[in-house]
XYZ file of C-alpha atoms in Angstrom:
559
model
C 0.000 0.000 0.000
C 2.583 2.272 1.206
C 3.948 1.705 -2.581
C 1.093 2.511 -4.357
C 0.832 5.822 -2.254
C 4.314 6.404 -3.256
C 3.752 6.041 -7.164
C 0.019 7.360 -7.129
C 0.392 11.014 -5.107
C 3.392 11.822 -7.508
C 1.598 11.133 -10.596
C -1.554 13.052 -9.326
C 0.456 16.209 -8.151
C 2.241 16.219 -11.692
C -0.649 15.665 -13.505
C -2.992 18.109 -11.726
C -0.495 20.637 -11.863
C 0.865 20.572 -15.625
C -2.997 20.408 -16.308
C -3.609 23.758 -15.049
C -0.622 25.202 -16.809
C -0.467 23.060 -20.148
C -4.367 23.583 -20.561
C -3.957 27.940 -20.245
C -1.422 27.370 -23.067
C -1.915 24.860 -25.722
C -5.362 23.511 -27.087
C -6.011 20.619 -29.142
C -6.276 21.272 -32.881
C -10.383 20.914 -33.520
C -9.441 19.791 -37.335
C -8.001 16.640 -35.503
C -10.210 14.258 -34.355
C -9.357 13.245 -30.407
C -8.561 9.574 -29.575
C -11.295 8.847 -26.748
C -9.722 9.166 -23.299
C -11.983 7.321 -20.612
C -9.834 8.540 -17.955
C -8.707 12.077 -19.307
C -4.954 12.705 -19.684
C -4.712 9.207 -17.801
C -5.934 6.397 -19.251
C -4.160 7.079 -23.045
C -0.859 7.647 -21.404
C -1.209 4.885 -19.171
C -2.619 2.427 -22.109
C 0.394 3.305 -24.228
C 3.374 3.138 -21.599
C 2.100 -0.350 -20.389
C 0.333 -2.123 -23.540
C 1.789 -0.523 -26.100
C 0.338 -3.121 -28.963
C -3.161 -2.096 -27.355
C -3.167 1.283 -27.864
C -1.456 0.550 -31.240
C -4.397 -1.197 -32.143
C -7.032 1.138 -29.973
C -4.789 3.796 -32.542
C -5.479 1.902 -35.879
C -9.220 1.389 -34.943
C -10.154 5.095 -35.028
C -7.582 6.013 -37.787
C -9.700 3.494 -40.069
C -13.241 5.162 -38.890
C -12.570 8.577 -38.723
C -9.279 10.048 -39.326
C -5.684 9.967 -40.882
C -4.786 12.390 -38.110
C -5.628 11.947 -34.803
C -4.677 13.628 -31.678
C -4.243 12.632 -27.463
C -3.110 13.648 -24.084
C 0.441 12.094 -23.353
C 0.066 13.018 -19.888
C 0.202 16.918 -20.192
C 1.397 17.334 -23.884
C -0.874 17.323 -27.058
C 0.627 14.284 -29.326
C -0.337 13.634 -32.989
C -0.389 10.428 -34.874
C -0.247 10.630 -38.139
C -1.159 7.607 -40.964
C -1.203 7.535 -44.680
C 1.326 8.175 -47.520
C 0.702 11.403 -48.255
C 0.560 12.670 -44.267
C 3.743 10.730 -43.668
C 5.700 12.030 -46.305
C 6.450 15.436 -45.469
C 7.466 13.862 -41.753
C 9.988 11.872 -43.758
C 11.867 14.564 -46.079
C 15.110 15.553 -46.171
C 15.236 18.812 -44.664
C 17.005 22.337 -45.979
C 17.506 24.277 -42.621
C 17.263 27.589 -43.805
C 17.497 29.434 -40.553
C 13.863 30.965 -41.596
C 10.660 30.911 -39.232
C 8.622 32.055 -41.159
C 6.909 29.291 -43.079
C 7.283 30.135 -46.699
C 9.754 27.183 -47.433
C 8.805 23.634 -48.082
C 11.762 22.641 -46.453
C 10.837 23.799 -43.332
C 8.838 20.523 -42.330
C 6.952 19.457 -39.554
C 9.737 16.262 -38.684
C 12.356 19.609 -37.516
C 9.406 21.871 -36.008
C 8.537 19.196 -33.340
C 10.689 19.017 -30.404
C 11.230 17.828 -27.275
C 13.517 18.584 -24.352
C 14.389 17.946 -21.124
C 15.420 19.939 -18.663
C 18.504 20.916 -19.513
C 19.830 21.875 -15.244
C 18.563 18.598 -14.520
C 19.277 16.228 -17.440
C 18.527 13.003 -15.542
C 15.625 13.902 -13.893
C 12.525 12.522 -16.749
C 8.516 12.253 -17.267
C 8.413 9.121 -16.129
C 10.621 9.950 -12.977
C 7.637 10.606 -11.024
C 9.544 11.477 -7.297
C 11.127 14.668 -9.229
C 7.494 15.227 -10.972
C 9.693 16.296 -14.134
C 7.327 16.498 -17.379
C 8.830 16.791 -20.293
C 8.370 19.938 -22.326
C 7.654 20.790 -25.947
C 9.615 23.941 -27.253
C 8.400 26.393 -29.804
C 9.871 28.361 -32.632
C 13.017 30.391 -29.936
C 16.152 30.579 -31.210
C 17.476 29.426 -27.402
C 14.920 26.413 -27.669
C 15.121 25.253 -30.957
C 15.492 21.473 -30.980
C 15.133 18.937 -33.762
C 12.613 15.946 -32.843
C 15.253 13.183 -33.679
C 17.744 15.099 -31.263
C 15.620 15.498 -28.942
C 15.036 11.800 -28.770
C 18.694 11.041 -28.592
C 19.083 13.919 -25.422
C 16.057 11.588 -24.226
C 18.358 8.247 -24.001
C 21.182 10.056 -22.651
C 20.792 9.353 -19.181
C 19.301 5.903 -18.995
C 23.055 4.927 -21.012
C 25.134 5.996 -17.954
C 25.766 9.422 -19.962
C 27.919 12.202 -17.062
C 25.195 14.873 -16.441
C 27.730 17.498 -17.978
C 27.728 15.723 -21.327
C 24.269 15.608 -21.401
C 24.145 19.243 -21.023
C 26.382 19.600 -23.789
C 23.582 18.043 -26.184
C 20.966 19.686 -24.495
C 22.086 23.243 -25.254
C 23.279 23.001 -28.856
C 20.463 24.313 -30.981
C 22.531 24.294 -34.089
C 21.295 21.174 -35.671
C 23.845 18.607 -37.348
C 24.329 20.442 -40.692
C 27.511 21.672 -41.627
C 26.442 25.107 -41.707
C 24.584 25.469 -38.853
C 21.192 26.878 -37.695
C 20.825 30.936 -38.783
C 19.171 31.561 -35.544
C 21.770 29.419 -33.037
C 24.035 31.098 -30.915
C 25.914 27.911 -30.318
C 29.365 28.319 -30.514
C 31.189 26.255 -33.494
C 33.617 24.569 -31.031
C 30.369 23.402 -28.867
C 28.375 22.192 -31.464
C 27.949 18.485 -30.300
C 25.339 17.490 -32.780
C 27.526 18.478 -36.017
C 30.423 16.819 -34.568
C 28.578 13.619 -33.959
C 26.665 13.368 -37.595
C 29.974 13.607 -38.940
C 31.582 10.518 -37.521
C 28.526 8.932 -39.178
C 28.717 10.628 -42.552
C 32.440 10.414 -42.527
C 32.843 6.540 -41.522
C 29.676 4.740 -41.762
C 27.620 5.464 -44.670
C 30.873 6.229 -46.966
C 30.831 2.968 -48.999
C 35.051 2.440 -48.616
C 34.192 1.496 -45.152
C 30.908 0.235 -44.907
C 32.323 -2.369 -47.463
C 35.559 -3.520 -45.170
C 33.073 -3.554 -42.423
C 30.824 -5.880 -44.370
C 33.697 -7.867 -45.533
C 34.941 -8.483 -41.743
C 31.556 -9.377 -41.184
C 31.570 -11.624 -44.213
C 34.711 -13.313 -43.263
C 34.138 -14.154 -39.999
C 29.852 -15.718 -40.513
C 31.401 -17.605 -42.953
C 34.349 -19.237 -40.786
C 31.344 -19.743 -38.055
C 29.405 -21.501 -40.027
C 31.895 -23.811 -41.581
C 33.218 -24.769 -37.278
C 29.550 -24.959 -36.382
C 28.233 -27.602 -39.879
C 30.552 -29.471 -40.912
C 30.238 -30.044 -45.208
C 27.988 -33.728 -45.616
C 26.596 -33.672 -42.379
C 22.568 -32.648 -41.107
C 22.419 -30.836 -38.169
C 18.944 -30.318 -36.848
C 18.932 -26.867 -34.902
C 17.111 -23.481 -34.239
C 17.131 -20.615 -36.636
C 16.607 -17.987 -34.380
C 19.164 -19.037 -31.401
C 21.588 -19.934 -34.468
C 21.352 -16.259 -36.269
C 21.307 -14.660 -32.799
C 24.652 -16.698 -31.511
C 26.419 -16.532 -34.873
C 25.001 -13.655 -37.016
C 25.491 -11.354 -33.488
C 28.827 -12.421 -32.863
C 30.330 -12.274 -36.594
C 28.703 -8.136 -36.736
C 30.240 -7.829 -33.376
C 33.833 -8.511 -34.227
C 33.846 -6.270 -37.598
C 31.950 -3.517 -35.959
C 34.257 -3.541 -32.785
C 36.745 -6.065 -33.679
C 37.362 -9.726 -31.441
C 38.848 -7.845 -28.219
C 35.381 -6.689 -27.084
C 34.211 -10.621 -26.916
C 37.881 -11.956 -25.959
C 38.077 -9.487 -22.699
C 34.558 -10.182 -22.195
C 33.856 -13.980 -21.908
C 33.685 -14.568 -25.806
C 29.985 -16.507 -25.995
C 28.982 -14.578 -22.379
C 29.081 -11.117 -23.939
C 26.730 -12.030 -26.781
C 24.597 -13.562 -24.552
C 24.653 -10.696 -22.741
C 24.268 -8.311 -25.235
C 20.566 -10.164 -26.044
C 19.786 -9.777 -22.378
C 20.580 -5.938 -23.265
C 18.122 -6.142 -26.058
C 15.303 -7.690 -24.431
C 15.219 -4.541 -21.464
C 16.076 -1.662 -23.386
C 13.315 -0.574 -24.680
C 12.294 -0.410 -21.083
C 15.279 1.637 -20.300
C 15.683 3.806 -22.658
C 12.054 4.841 -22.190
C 13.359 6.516 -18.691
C 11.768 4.072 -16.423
C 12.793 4.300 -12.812
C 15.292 2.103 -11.444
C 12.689 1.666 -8.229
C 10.125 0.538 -10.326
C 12.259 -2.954 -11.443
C 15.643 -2.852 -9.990
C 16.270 -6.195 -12.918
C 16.559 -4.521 -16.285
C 18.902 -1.791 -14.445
C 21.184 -4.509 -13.200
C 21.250 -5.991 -17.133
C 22.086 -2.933 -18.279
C 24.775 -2.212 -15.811
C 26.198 -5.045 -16.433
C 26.607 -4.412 -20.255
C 28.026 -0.771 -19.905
C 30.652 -2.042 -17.528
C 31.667 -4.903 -20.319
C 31.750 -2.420 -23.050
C 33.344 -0.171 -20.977
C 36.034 -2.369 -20.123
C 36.703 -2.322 -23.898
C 36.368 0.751 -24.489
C 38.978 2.141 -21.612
C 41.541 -0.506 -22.050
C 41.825 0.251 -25.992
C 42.049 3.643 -25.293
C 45.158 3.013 -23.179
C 46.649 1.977 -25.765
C 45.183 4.297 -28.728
C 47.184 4.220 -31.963
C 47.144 7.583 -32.706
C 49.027 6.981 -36.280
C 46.833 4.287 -37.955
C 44.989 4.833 -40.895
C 43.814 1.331 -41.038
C 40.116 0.683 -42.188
C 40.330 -1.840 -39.546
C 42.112 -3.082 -36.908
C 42.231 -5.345 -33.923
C 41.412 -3.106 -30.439
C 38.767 -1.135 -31.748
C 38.056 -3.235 -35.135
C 36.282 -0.978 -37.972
C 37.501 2.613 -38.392
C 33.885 3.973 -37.418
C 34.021 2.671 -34.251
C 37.700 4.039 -33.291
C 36.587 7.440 -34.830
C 33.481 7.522 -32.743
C 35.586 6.753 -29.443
C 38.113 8.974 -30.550
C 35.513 11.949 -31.108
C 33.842 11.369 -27.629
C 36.951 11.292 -25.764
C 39.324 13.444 -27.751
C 37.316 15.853 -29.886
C 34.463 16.439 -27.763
C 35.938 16.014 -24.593
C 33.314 13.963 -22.821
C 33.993 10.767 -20.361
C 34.586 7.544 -20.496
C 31.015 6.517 -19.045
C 29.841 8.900 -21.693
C 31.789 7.204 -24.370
C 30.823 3.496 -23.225
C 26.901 4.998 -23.057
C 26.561 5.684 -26.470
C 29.282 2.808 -27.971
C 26.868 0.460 -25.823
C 23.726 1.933 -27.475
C 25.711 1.254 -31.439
C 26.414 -2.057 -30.035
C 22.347 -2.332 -29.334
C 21.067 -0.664 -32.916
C 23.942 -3.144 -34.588
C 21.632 -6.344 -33.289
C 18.932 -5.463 -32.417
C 17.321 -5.416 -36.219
C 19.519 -7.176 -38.420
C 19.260 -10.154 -36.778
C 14.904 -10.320 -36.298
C 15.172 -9.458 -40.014
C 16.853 -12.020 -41.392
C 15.832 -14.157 -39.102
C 12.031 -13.367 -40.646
C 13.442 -13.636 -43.677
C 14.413 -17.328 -43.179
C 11.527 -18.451 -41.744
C 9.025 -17.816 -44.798
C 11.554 -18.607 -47.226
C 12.427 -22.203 -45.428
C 8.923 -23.144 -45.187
C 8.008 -22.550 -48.749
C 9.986 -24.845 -50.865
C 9.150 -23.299 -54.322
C 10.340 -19.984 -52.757
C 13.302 -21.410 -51.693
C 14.664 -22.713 -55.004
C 13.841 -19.404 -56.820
C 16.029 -17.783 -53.646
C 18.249 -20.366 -54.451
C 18.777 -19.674 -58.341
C 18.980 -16.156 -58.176
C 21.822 -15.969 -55.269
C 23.907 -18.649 -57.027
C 24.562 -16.187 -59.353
C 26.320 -13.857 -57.225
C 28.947 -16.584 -55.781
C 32.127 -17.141 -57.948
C 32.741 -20.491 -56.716
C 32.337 -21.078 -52.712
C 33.311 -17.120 -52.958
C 30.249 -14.269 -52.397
C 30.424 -11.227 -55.108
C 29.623 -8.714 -52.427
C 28.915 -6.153 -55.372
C 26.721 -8.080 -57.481
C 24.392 -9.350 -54.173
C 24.136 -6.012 -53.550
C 23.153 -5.073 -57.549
C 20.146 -7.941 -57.235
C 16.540 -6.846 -57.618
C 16.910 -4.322 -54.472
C 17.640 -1.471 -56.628
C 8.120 23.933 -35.799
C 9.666 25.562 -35.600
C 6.387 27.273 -36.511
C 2.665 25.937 -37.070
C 2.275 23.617 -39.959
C -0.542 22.921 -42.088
C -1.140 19.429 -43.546
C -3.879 18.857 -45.662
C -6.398 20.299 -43.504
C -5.192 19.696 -40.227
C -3.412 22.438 -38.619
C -0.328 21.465 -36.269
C 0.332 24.183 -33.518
C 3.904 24.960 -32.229
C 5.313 22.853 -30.006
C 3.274 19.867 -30.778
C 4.851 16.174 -30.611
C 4.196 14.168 -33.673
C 4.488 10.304 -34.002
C 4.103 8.605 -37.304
C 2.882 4.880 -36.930
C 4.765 2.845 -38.841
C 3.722 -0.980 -37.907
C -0.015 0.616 -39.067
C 1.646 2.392 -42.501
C 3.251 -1.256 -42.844
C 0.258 -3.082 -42.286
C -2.067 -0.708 -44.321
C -4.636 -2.943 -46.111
C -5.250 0.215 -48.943
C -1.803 0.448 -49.588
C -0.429 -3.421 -49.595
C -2.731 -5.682 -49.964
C -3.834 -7.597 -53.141
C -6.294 -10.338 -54.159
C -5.618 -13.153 -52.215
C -2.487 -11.746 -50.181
C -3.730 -9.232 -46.982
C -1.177 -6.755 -45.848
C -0.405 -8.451 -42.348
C 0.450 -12.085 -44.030
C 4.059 -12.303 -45.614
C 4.114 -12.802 -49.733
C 7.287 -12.786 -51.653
C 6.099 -10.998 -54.655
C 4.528 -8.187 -52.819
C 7.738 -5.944 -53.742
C 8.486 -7.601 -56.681
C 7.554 -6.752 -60.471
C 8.729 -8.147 -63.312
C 10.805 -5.848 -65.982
C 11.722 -6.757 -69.567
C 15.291 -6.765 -70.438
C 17.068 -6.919 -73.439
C 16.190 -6.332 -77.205
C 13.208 -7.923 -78.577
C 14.118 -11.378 -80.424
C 17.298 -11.398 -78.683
C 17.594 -13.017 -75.619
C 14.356 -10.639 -73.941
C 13.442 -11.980 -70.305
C 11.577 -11.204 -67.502
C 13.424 -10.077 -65.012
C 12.218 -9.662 -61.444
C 12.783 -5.998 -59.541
C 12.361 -4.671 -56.370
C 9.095 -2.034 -56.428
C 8.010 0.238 -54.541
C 6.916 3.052 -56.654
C 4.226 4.931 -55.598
C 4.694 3.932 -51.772
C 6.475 7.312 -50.216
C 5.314 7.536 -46.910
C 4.277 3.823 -46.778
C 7.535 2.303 -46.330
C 9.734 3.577 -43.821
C 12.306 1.074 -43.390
C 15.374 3.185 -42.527
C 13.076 5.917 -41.670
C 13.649 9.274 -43.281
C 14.456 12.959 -43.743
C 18.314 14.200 -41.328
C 17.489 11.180 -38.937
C 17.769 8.544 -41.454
C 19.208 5.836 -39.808
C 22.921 6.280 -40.753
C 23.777 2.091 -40.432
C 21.511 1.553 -43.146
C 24.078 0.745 -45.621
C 25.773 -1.957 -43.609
C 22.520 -3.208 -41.870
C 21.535 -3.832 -45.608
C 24.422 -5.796 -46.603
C 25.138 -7.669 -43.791
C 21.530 -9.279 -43.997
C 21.776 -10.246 -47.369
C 25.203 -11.572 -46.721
C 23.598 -14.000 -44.407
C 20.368 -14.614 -46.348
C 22.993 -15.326 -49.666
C 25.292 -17.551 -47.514
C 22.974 -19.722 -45.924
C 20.918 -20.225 -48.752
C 23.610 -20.999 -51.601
C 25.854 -23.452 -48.868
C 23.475 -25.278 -46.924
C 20.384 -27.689 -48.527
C 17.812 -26.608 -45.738
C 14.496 -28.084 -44.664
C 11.730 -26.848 -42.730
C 10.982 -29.280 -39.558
C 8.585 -27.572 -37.342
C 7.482 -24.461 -35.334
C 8.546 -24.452 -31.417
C 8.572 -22.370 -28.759
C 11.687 -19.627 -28.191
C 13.915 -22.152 -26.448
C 13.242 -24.605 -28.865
C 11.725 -27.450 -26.326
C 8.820 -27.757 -27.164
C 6.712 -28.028 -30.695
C 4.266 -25.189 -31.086
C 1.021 -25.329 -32.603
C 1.257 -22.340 -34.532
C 3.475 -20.405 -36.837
C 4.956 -17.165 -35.350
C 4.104 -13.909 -34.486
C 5.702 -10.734 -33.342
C 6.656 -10.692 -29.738
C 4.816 -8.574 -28.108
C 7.370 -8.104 -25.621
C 9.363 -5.922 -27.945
C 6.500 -4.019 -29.437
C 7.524 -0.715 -29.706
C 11.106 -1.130 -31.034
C 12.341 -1.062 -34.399
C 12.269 -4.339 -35.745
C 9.481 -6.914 -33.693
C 11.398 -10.165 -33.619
C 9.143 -13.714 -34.278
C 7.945 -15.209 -30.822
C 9.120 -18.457 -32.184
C 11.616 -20.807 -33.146
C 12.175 -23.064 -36.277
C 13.670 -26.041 -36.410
């Protein structure tokens, strides 16, 4: 009882009192219909913080009967969820940050007018921290209070990765955005601007193909070698897919990402089992949960910051300043020593910083490859005829027992003031969400005769193109499609928060899709449950333990 007092007054108090305030100054858009709240400003928030697939589906109910745009009560703050193609779109954009407020350029979109903050004297204190009462607080069109929504999301994360308070403030008050040039109406100083600095190491070292290809070719090298210790050529070997891609897949990205000290100095097989125990909490972290509410997840996580900590202090003992090596043993690809070596060196933040956000890369480098291809395997083993037309087409990349990394990759996959959007007017300082498992899923958009959106069909991407001159040698040949779809398909996301590990993400997943499927002659035995003990009487699902991250992996196994 004495708990329930303790969690209940707080959450009153904060409520009652940002009610009275928020209500005096922001008022929910009448153009946008209002997602019924039975408890007001409670029972939404409360519906989507503990069952998030609920209110996901309480969300696509009422976007199907009355509106693309909908709006609720996130505790205090006005949110809108947007749906549809041509809604979406504009949220996705590549922005042109002119420094101008005044609303006469396109490339002023609503994704970069949307932002979020917290409070930057008290960076760990959070909405969900309900002892401080801290709410967090939309910003409006200020030069001192500008903040894109994607970096406000990352400021979000800050402290639940072990980030040093100071650091945090160091994100929190640039307002310059990551372009080159700069925001006109920032008064952040060039040497403080944290967000540039950080895009950079990206640009510069991730999505440049000379090293996202030696990254992918570590990566390469070392699944391979895996699989040839774990099956041995002439043999069958009855095992799970899932467990398999998640020991195997996890460890190979692992080692070229970060290279094989961060598993030696770690317990080899115990940190990539502990990086999955990572996975399975942090969504619950990273929200800004408090510790007192489950002490568990905390101890997980502090268990993985100290491991990649470990490797991330002792290689920086012994730094090789003079290297130009696209990879190399301590730190293993170049983007990850750059990234280290801008944290520490360049922006002059701490080690626990440092680990924080090389433990959060180490998260987004598993955490969706692996569910995807593991998806991936699962409808292509169980449908034979898919298979063998998998089959054909990746023989065709392999010279020999070698993979043509090139060629796999050439195969078919070729407010800051108000806005107005269609007719639905978005105030200042509104928080937008765009709900992409419901774009995904979107029976207008996807779905045709015989194949609904939410069941899996290989040629739903897939046209056929005719090559070559007629009477000589003219084919069909099959292409990946998704014309017409902008706003519809959001796998990387979009606009200045594009997810910057696309490019490897991409090819390491077809490098294991290709491998497995051109070495191995595989056959589908049966669904079972996750730890593969028992046979399940259904095919799987997404885990609704996960819902809410990026990529939902299958709650179950194949064998």
């Amino acid at each position: 009882m004495e708990t329930l007092t303790t969690f209940i007054l707080p959450l009153l108090i904060a409520i009652i009192t940002t009610l009275l305030y928020e209500t005096k100054r922001t008022k929910p858009c009448p153009k946008a219909p209002s997602i019924p709240d039975p408890i007001p400003f409670i029972s939404n928030t409360y519906l989507s913080l503990t069952n998030l697939p609920a209110f996901q589906a309480k969300v696509s109910f009422f976007q199907r009967t009355s509106s693309n745009v909908l709006t609720y009560r996130l505790g205090p703050k006005n949110v809108y969820i947007v749906q549809g193609a041509d809604n979406v779109s504009p949220l996705m954009r590549v922005t042109n940050d002119t420094g101008s407020c005044d609303g006469s350029r396109k490339a002023m979109q609503l994704a970069n007018a949307l932002t979020f903050q917290k409070d930057v004297e008290n960076p760990h204190h959070d909405w969900l921290d309900l002892s401080n009462c801290t709410i967090y607080m939309l910003k409006t069109c200020f030069p001192s209070q500008v903040r894109h929504s994607s970096e406000a999301f990352i400021v979000g994360i800050l402290a639940p990765l072990g980030f040093d308070s100071s650091d945090i403030k160091k994100f929190a008050r640039d307002t310059s955005s990551r372009l080159k040039k700069g925001s006109a109406w920032s008064d952040t100083p060039s040497h403080e601007r944290v967000w540039y600095g950080l895009h950079k190491v990206y640009e510069e070292w991730m999505t440049r193909k000379k090293f996202s290809y030696s990254m992918a070719g570590k990566y390469l090298d070392d699944f391979e070698s895996r699989l040839e210790n774990k099956f041995p050529v002439g043999e069958y070997v009855e095992g799970n897919v899932f467990q398999f891609l998640k020991d195997e897949m996890g460890a190979a990205s692992l080692v070229a990402m970060c290279g094989p000290r961060l598993l030696n100095m770690n317990g080899g097989r115990k940190f990539v089992d502990l990086a999955w125990e990572y996975d399975a909490i942090a969504f619950y972290i990273l929200t800004g949960a408090p510790r007192w509410w489950d002490r568990k997840p905390f101890e997980v996580s502090d268990k993985f910051l100290e491991a990649v900590g470990r490797w991330v202090e002792d290689g920086w003992k012994k730094f090789d300043w003079d290297t130009e090596a696209d990879w190399e043993e301590k730190f293993g690809s170049r983007f990850s020593r750059e990234m280290i070596k801008w944290f520490l060196h360049d922006a002059k933040m701490s080690m626990k910083s440092a680990r924080g956000w090389m433990g959060f890369v180490i998260f987004a480098l598993i955490s969706n490859t692996v569910p995807i291809t593991t998806w991936a395997l699962y409808e292509i083993i169980r449908d034979p005829v898919l298979l063998g037309e998998v089959r054909e087409e990746v023989l065709t990349v392999f010279e020999g027992r070698t993979l043509n990394t090139a060629n796999l990759l050439g195969l078919p996959l070729r407010i800051r003031q108000g806005f107005i959007l269609g007719d639905t007017i978005f105030p200042k300082g509104y928080l937008v969400q765009a709900m992409v498992t419901a774009a995904h899923r979107d029976e207008k958009t996807w779905s045709a005769e015989g194949h609904p959106a939410g069941k899996f069909w290989a040629q739903r991407h897939v046209k056929s193109v005719i090559k070559g001159a007629p009477g000589e040698g003219e084919r069909l040949i099959p292409e990946f499609d998704v014309a017409g779809k902008r706003g519809s398909f959001m796998s990387f996301g979009g606009g200045s928060g594009m997810c910057p590990g696309r490019f490897i993400a991409k090819q390491e997943i077809l490098m294991a899709l290709a491998t497995m499927i051109a070495r191995f002659d595989v056959e589908f035995v049966e669904w079972t449950t996750l730890d593969g003990g028992k046979a399940s009487d259904r095919a799987a699902r997404d885990d609704p333990r996960y819902d809410g991250t990026i990529v939902v992996p299958p709650d179950r196994e194949v064998k």
